Coordinates of C-alpha atoms (C1' of nucleotides) and ligand atoms in Angstrom, one line a residue:
Chain G
M1 CA 188.5 158.5 35.1
H2 CA 189.3 160.8 38.0
K3 CA 186.9 163.5 39.0
M4 CA 188.9 166.4 40.3
N5 CA 186.9 169.3 41.6
S6 CA 188.3 172.1 43.8
K7 CA 186.7 170.6 46.9
N8 CA 188.9 167.5 46.6
K9 CA 192.0 169.6 46.3
T10 CA 191.6 170.7 49.9
F11 CA 191.4 167.1 51.2
I12 CA 194.3 166.0 49.0
D13 CA 196.4 168.7 50.6
K14 CA 195.2 167.8 54.0
L15 CA 196.1 164.1 53.5
R16 CA 199.5 164.9 51.8
S17 CA 200.5 167.3 54.6
S18 CA 199.8 164.4 57.1
G19 CA 202.0 162.1 55.2
L20 CA 199.1 160.1 53.8
R21 CA 198.8 159.3 50.1
P22 CA 195.6 160.8 48.8
T23 CA 194.0 157.7 47.5
N24 CA 190.5 157.8 46.2
Q25 CA 189.2 156.1 49.3
R26 CA 190.9 158.4 51.7
V27 CA 189.8 161.5 49.8
E28 CA 186.2 160.3 49.7
I29 CA 186.2 159.5 53.4
S30 CA 187.8 162.8 54.3
K31 CA 185.3 164.7 52.2
F32 CA 182.5 162.8 53.9
L33 CA 183.9 163.5 57.4
F34 CA 185.2 167.0 57.2
N35 CA 183.1 168.7 54.5
R36 CA 180.3 169.7 56.9
K37 CA 179.7 172.6 59.2
K38 CA 178.9 170.8 62.4
T39 CA 181.0 168.3 64.4
F40 CA 180.4 164.7 63.4
H41 CA 180.5 161.9 66.0
F42 CA 180.5 158.4 64.7
T43 CA 181.6 154.8 64.9
V44 CA 183.5 153.1 62.1
E45 CA 180.6 150.9 61.5
E46 CA 178.2 153.9 61.1
L47 CA 180.6 155.6 58.8
K48 CA 181.0 152.6 56.6
N49 CA 177.3 152.0 56.4
S50 CA 176.3 155.5 55.6
M51 CA 179.0 155.9 53.0
N52 CA 178.7 152.5 51.3
L53 CA 174.9 152.8 51.1
K54 CA 175.2 155.3 48.3
R55 CA 178.1 153.8 46.5
S56 CA 178.2 151.1 43.8
K57 CA 181.9 150.4 44.4
K58 CA 182.0 149.8 48.2
I59 CA 185.0 150.7 50.3
S60 CA 186.2 147.8 52.4
T61 CA 185.8 147.5 56.2
A62 CA 189.5 147.3 56.7
T63 CA 190.0 150.5 54.7
F64 CA 187.5 152.4 56.9
Y65 CA 189.4 151.2 60.0
N66 CA 192.8 151.9 58.5
T67 CA 191.7 155.4 57.3
V68 CA 190.1 156.4 60.6
H69 CA 193.2 155.3 62.5
A70 CA 195.4 157.2 60.1
L71 CA 193.3 160.3 60.4
K72 CA 193.4 159.9 64.2
S73 CA 197.2 159.5 64.2
A74 CA 197.5 162.6 62.0
G75 CA 195.5 164.5 64.6
H76 CA 192.4 165.0 62.4
L77 CA 190.1 162.9 64.5
K78 CA 189.7 162.3 68.2
E79 CA 188.6 159.1 69.8
F80 CA 186.2 158.9 72.7
S81 CA 184.0 156.4 74.5
L82 CA 180.4 156.0 75.4
E83 CA 179.5 153.1 77.7
N84 CA 179.1 150.4 75.2
N85 CA 182.1 148.7 73.9
T86 CA 182.6 150.6 70.7
S87 CA 185.0 153.3 69.8
Y88 CA 183.5 156.7 68.8
Y89 CA 185.3 159.3 66.8
D90 CA 184.9 163.1 66.8
T91 CA 185.7 165.5 64.0
N92 CA 186.2 168.2 66.6
I93 CA 189.8 167.8 67.6
K94 CA 189.9 170.7 70.0
S95 CA 189.5 169.9 73.7
H96 CA 185.8 170.3 74.4
H97 CA 182.9 169.0 76.4
H98 CA 179.8 166.9 75.6
F99 CA 176.1 166.4 76.3
F100 CA 175.2 162.7 76.2
D101 CA 171.5 162.2 75.6
N102 CA 170.7 158.5 75.1
G103 CA 173.5 157.7 72.7
K104 CA 173.2 161.1 71.0
V105 CA 176.3 163.3 71.5
I106 CA 176.3 167.1 71.3
D107 CA 179.4 169.3 71.5
I108 CA 179.8 172.0 74.2
R109 CA 182.5 174.5 73.3
S110 CA 185.3 174.6 75.8
D111 CA 184.6 178.2 77.0
K112 CA 181.0 177.3 77.9
I113 CA 182.2 175.6 81.0
T114 CA 184.5 177.1 83.6
F115 CA 185.6 175.8 87.0
Q116 CA 185.6 177.4 90.4
K117 CA 187.5 174.6 92.0
L118 CA 189.7 171.9 90.4
P119 CA 192.0 169.5 92.2
D120 CA 195.8 169.6 91.7
A121 CA 197.4 166.8 89.7
P122 CA 199.1 164.1 91.9
K123 CA 202.8 164.8 92.4
G124 CA 204.9 164.0 89.4
K125 CA 201.9 164.5 87.1
K126 CA 200.4 167.3 85.3
I127 CA 197.0 168.0 83.8
K128 CA 196.8 167.3 80.1
N129 CA 193.1 168.2 79.7
V130 CA 189.8 168.4 81.5
E131 CA 186.7 167.2 79.8
V132 CA 183.2 167.3 81.1
V133 CA 180.3 165.0 80.2
I134 CA 176.8 166.3 81.0
R135 CA 174.3 163.5 80.9
L136 CA 170.8 164.5 80.0
E137 CA 167.4 163.0 80.6
N138 CA 163.9 164.0 79.5
N139 CA 162.1 166.7 81.5
N140 CA 159.5 165.4 83.9
Chain F
M1 CA 180.7 122.6 104.0
H2 CA 179.6 126.2 104.1
K3 CA 181.9 128.8 105.8
M4 CA 179.7 131.4 107.4
N5 CA 181.5 134.2 109.1
S6 CA 179.9 137.5 110.0
K7 CA 181.4 139.2 107.0
N8 CA 179.4 137.1 104.6
K9 CA 176.2 138.0 106.5
T10 CA 176.5 141.6 105.2
F11 CA 176.8 140.6 101.6
I12 CA 174.0 138.0 101.9
D13 CA 171.8 140.8 103.1
K14 CA 173.0 143.2 100.4
L15 CA 172.2 140.6 97.7
R16 CA 168.8 139.6 99.2
S17 CA 167.7 143.2 99.5
S18 CA 168.5 143.5 95.8
G19 CA 166.4 140.5 94.9
L20 CA 169.4 138.4 94.1
R21 CA 169.8 134.9 95.7
P22 CA 172.9 134.9 97.7
T23 CA 174.6 132.0 96.0
N24 CA 178.2 131.1 96.9
Q25 CA 179.5 132.7 93.8
R26 CA 177.7 136.0 94.3
V27 CA 178.7 136.2 97.9
E28 CA 182.4 135.6 97.0
I29 CA 182.3 138.2 94.2
S30 CA 180.6 140.7 96.4
K31 CA 183.0 140.2 99.2
F32 CA 185.9 140.7 96.8
L33 CA 184.4 143.8 95.3
F34 CA 182.9 145.6 98.3
N35 CA 185.0 144.5 101.2
R36 CA 187.7 147.1 100.8
K37 CA 188.2 150.7 101.8
K38 CA 189.1 152.3 98.5
T39 CA 187.0 152.4 95.3
F40 CA 187.8 149.6 92.9
H41 CA 187.8 150.1 89.1
F42 CA 187.9 146.9 87.1
T43 CA 187.0 145.0 83.9
V44 CA 185.2 141.7 84.1
E45 CA 188.2 140.0 82.8
E46 CA 190.5 141.5 85.5
L47 CA 188.0 140.5 88.2
K48 CA 187.8 137.0 86.9
N49 CA 191.5 136.6 86.7
S50 CA 192.3 138.0 90.1
M51 CA 189.6 136.0 91.8
N52 CA 190.2 132.7 90.0
L53 CA 193.9 132.8 90.5
K54 CA 193.5 132.0 94.2
R55 CA 190.7 129.5 93.9
S56 CA 190.8 125.8 93.3
K57 CA 187.1 125.7 92.2
K58 CA 187.0 128.4 89.5
I59 CA 183.9 130.6 89.0
S60 CA 182.9 130.6 85.3
T61 CA 183.3 133.5 82.9
A62 CA 179.5 133.7 82.4
T63 CA 178.9 133.9 86.1
F64 CA 181.3 136.9 86.4
Y65 CA 179.5 138.7 83.6
N66 CA 176.0 137.7 85.0
T67 CA 176.9 138.8 88.5
V68 CA 178.5 142.1 87.5
H69 CA 175.4 142.9 85.4
A70 CA 173.1 142.0 88.2
L71 CA 175.1 144.1 90.7
K72 CA 175.0 147.0 88.2
S73 CA 171.2 146.6 87.7
A74 CA 170.8 146.6 91.4
G75 CA 172.7 149.8 91.6
H76 CA 175.8 148.5 93.4
L77 CA 178.1 149.1 90.5
K78 CA 178.5 151.8 87.9
E79 CA 179.8 151.2 84.4
F80 CA 182.1 153.6 82.7
S81 CA 184.5 153.7 79.7
L82 CA 188.0 154.4 78.9
E83 CA 189.0 154.6 75.3
N84 CA 189.5 151.0 74.5
N85 CA 186.6 148.8 73.7
T86 CA 186.1 147.3 77.1
S87 CA 183.6 148.0 79.8
Y88 CA 184.9 149.2 83.2
Y89 CA 183.0 149.0 86.5
D90 CA 183.3 151.2 89.5
T91 CA 182.4 150.3 93.1
N92 CA 181.8 154.0 93.8
I93 CA 178.2 154.4 92.7
K94 CA 177.9 158.1 93.7
S95 CA 178.3 160.7 91.0
H96 CA 182.0 161.6 91.1
H97 CA 185.0 162.5 88.9
H98 CA 188.1 160.8 87.7
F99 CA 191.8 161.3 87.0
F100 CA 192.8 159.1 84.0
D101 CA 196.5 158.4 84.1
N102 CA 197.6 156.0 81.3
G103 CA 194.9 153.4 82.0
K104 CA 195.0 154.0 85.8
V105 CA 191.8 155.5 87.2
I106 CA 191.6 157.6 90.4
D107 CA 188.5 158.9 92.0
I108 CA 187.9 162.5 92.7
R109 CA 185.1 163.2 95.2
S110 CA 182.3 165.2 93.8
D111 CA 182.9 168.2 96.0
K112 CA 186.5 168.6 94.9
I113 CA 185.3 170.2 91.6
T114 CA 182.8 173.0 91.4
F115 CA 181.7 175.0 88.4
Q116 CA 181.7 178.7 87.7
K117 CA 179.8 178.4 84.4
L118 CA 177.7 175.5 83.1
P119 CA 175.5 175.4 80.0
D120 CA 171.7 174.9 80.3
A121 CA 170.2 171.7 79.1
P122 CA 168.6 171.8 75.7
K123 CA 164.9 172.4 75.9
G124 CA 162.8 169.4 76.9
K125 CA 165.8 168.0 78.7
K126 CA 167.3 168.2 82.1
I127 CA 170.7 167.5 83.5
K128 CA 171.0 164.0 85.1
N129 CA 174.6 164.4 86.2
V130 CA 177.9 166.1 85.4
E131 CA 181.1 164.2 85.4
V132 CA 184.6 165.4 84.8
V133 CA 187.6 163.5 83.5
I134 CA 191.0 165.0 84.2
R135 CA 193.6 163.4 81.9
L136 CA 197.1 163.3 83.4
E137 CA 200.6 163.1 81.9
N138 CA 204.0 163.0 83.4
N139 CA 205.7 166.2 84.5
N140 CA 208.4 167.6 82.2
Chain S
dT1 C1' 162.9 116.2 105.5
dA2 C1' 161.1 115.4 100.7
dA3 C1' 159.5 117.2 96.8
dC4 C1' 158.7 121.1 93.8
dT5 C1' 159.8 125.0 91.2
dA6 C1' 162.2 128.9 89.9
dC7 C1' 166.5 130.8 89.6
dT8 C1' 171.6 130.1 88.9
dT9 C1' 175.8 128.2 87.1
dT10 C1' 178.4 126.3 83.6
dA11 C1' 180.6 124.7 79.3
dT12 C1' 180.2 125.9 75.0
dA13 C1' 178.6 128.2 70.8
dA14 C1' 177.5 132.6 68.8
dT15 C1' 178.0 137.5 68.0
dT16 C1' 180.2 142.0 67.6
dA17 C1' 183.9 145.1 67.1
dT18 C1' 188.2 145.2 65.7
dT19 C1' 192.8 143.7 64.0
dC20 C1' 195.8 140.8 61.1
dT21 C1' 197.5 138.6 56.8
dA22 C1' 199.0 138.3 52.5
dA23 C1' 197.9 138.9 47.8
dA24 C1' 196.6 142.3 44.2
dG25 C1' 196.4 147.2 43.1
dT26 C1' 198.0 152.1 43.1
dA27 C1' 200.8 156.4 43.9
dT28 C1' 205.0 158.6 43.5
dG29 C1' 209.9 159.3 42.1
dT30 C1' 213.2 158.5 38.4
Chain I
dA1 C1' 207.5 153.3 31.6
dC2 C1' 209.8 151.0 35.9
dA3 C1' 210.7 150.3 40.3
dT4 C1' 209.3 150.5 44.9
dA5 C1' 206.8 151.5 48.8
dC6 C1' 202.4 152.2 50.3
dT7 C1' 197.4 150.9 50.1
dT8 C1' 193.3 148.2 49.5
dT9 C1' 190.9 144.1 50.0
dA10 C1' 188.8 139.6 51.3
dG11 C1' 189.0 136.7 54.5
dA12 C1' 191.0 134.7 58.8
dA13 C1' 191.9 135.7 63.5
dT14 C1' 191.2 137.8 68.1
dA15 C1' 189.0 139.9 72.1
dA16 C1' 185.0 141.1 74.7
dT17 C1' 180.7 139.9 75.4
dT18 C1' 176.2 137.5 75.1
dA19 C1' 173.3 133.5 74.1
dT20 C1' 172.0 128.5 74.8
dA21 C1' 170.5 124.8 77.2
dA22 C1' 171.6 121.3 80.4
dA23 C1' 172.8 120.3 85.2
dG24 C1' 172.8 122.2 89.9
dT25 C1' 171.0 124.9 93.9
dA26 C1' 168.0 127.9 96.8
dG27 C1' 163.7 129.0 98.7
dT28 C1' 159.1 127.2 99.5
dT29 C1' 155.7 124.0 100.9
dA30 C1' 153.9 119.6 102.3
Ligands
LIG201 MN1 186.6 144.9 70.7
LIG202 MN1 182.0 143.9 72.4
LIG203 ZN1 182.6 166.4 70.2
LIG204 ZN1 185.4 156.0 90.3

DNA sequence: TAACTACTTTATAATTATTCTAAAGTATGT
DNA sequence: ACATACTTTAGAATAATTATAAAGTAGTTA
């Protein structure tokens, strides 16, 4: 009893080309994560809760962790940190910047910030990337 | 049997002025954290292990957590995150930037980085601070 | 100094996020 | 259809942190 619409085809290819078998769970999770216009920032727990809320047959916690790790390894997700002790993931895998506004995260495209002065890397090292966090607070 | 050298005096004052009773444990931890020239970046577990290694009478895990939180609340420590699920603390409480080099953290003074272009805060918000992480990798 | 009270420390239990294990299920190649 | 490797899952295990509550200590007052 496999639904197979043209949308799923995209994600099946995406998974296959990353060396991941396109299981039902992986396709569903990929659709949920990548089938949207705006960047999605999430924790595994949040992902699990919002997906399983609407499903009769739940996907297991371990599968959410496994799949998020697999997608990260394949380069389809980026990991980042806020200051609690939970991993966050970002569907925007390009190097970019963020506003942090009380736990809410908003993307800033890389070209919206440019530098006048940047330090050199210590000797023997080179710069891999430069990412900026702009912390916000309420006006007044 | 209280040792009381002039060094401790400083930390006793620091704690008192933050509304924290200068207990032996807090004075020892403060001395260890703040009696150094360079910024110290650490996890609570690292702090506990390095201090307790040299002590016959160990300070408890809960006291390390309590004290680090108290010092953070008093504004003497700043919390930050790398990408594992552990809290890091920084004895440099001024707004500043970092090099991240495979788990090693190096301070970059705020004035070493300046911006040519920065986005405006979303409406109703204002910028609290701007912090940069420069990720390093090995040359070649 | 003695007594009082509020704050602190501690061992231990509990919680949260995450990873591990191993058994049952599924995708892919032949 | 069969074989085989990969995947999913429930549940156990681990790591970081927080909560609990009893014993200890600091600051205050008599
Ligand atoms: Mn964790
Ligand atoms: Mn935690
Ligand atoms: Zn982002
Ligand atoms: Zn620092």
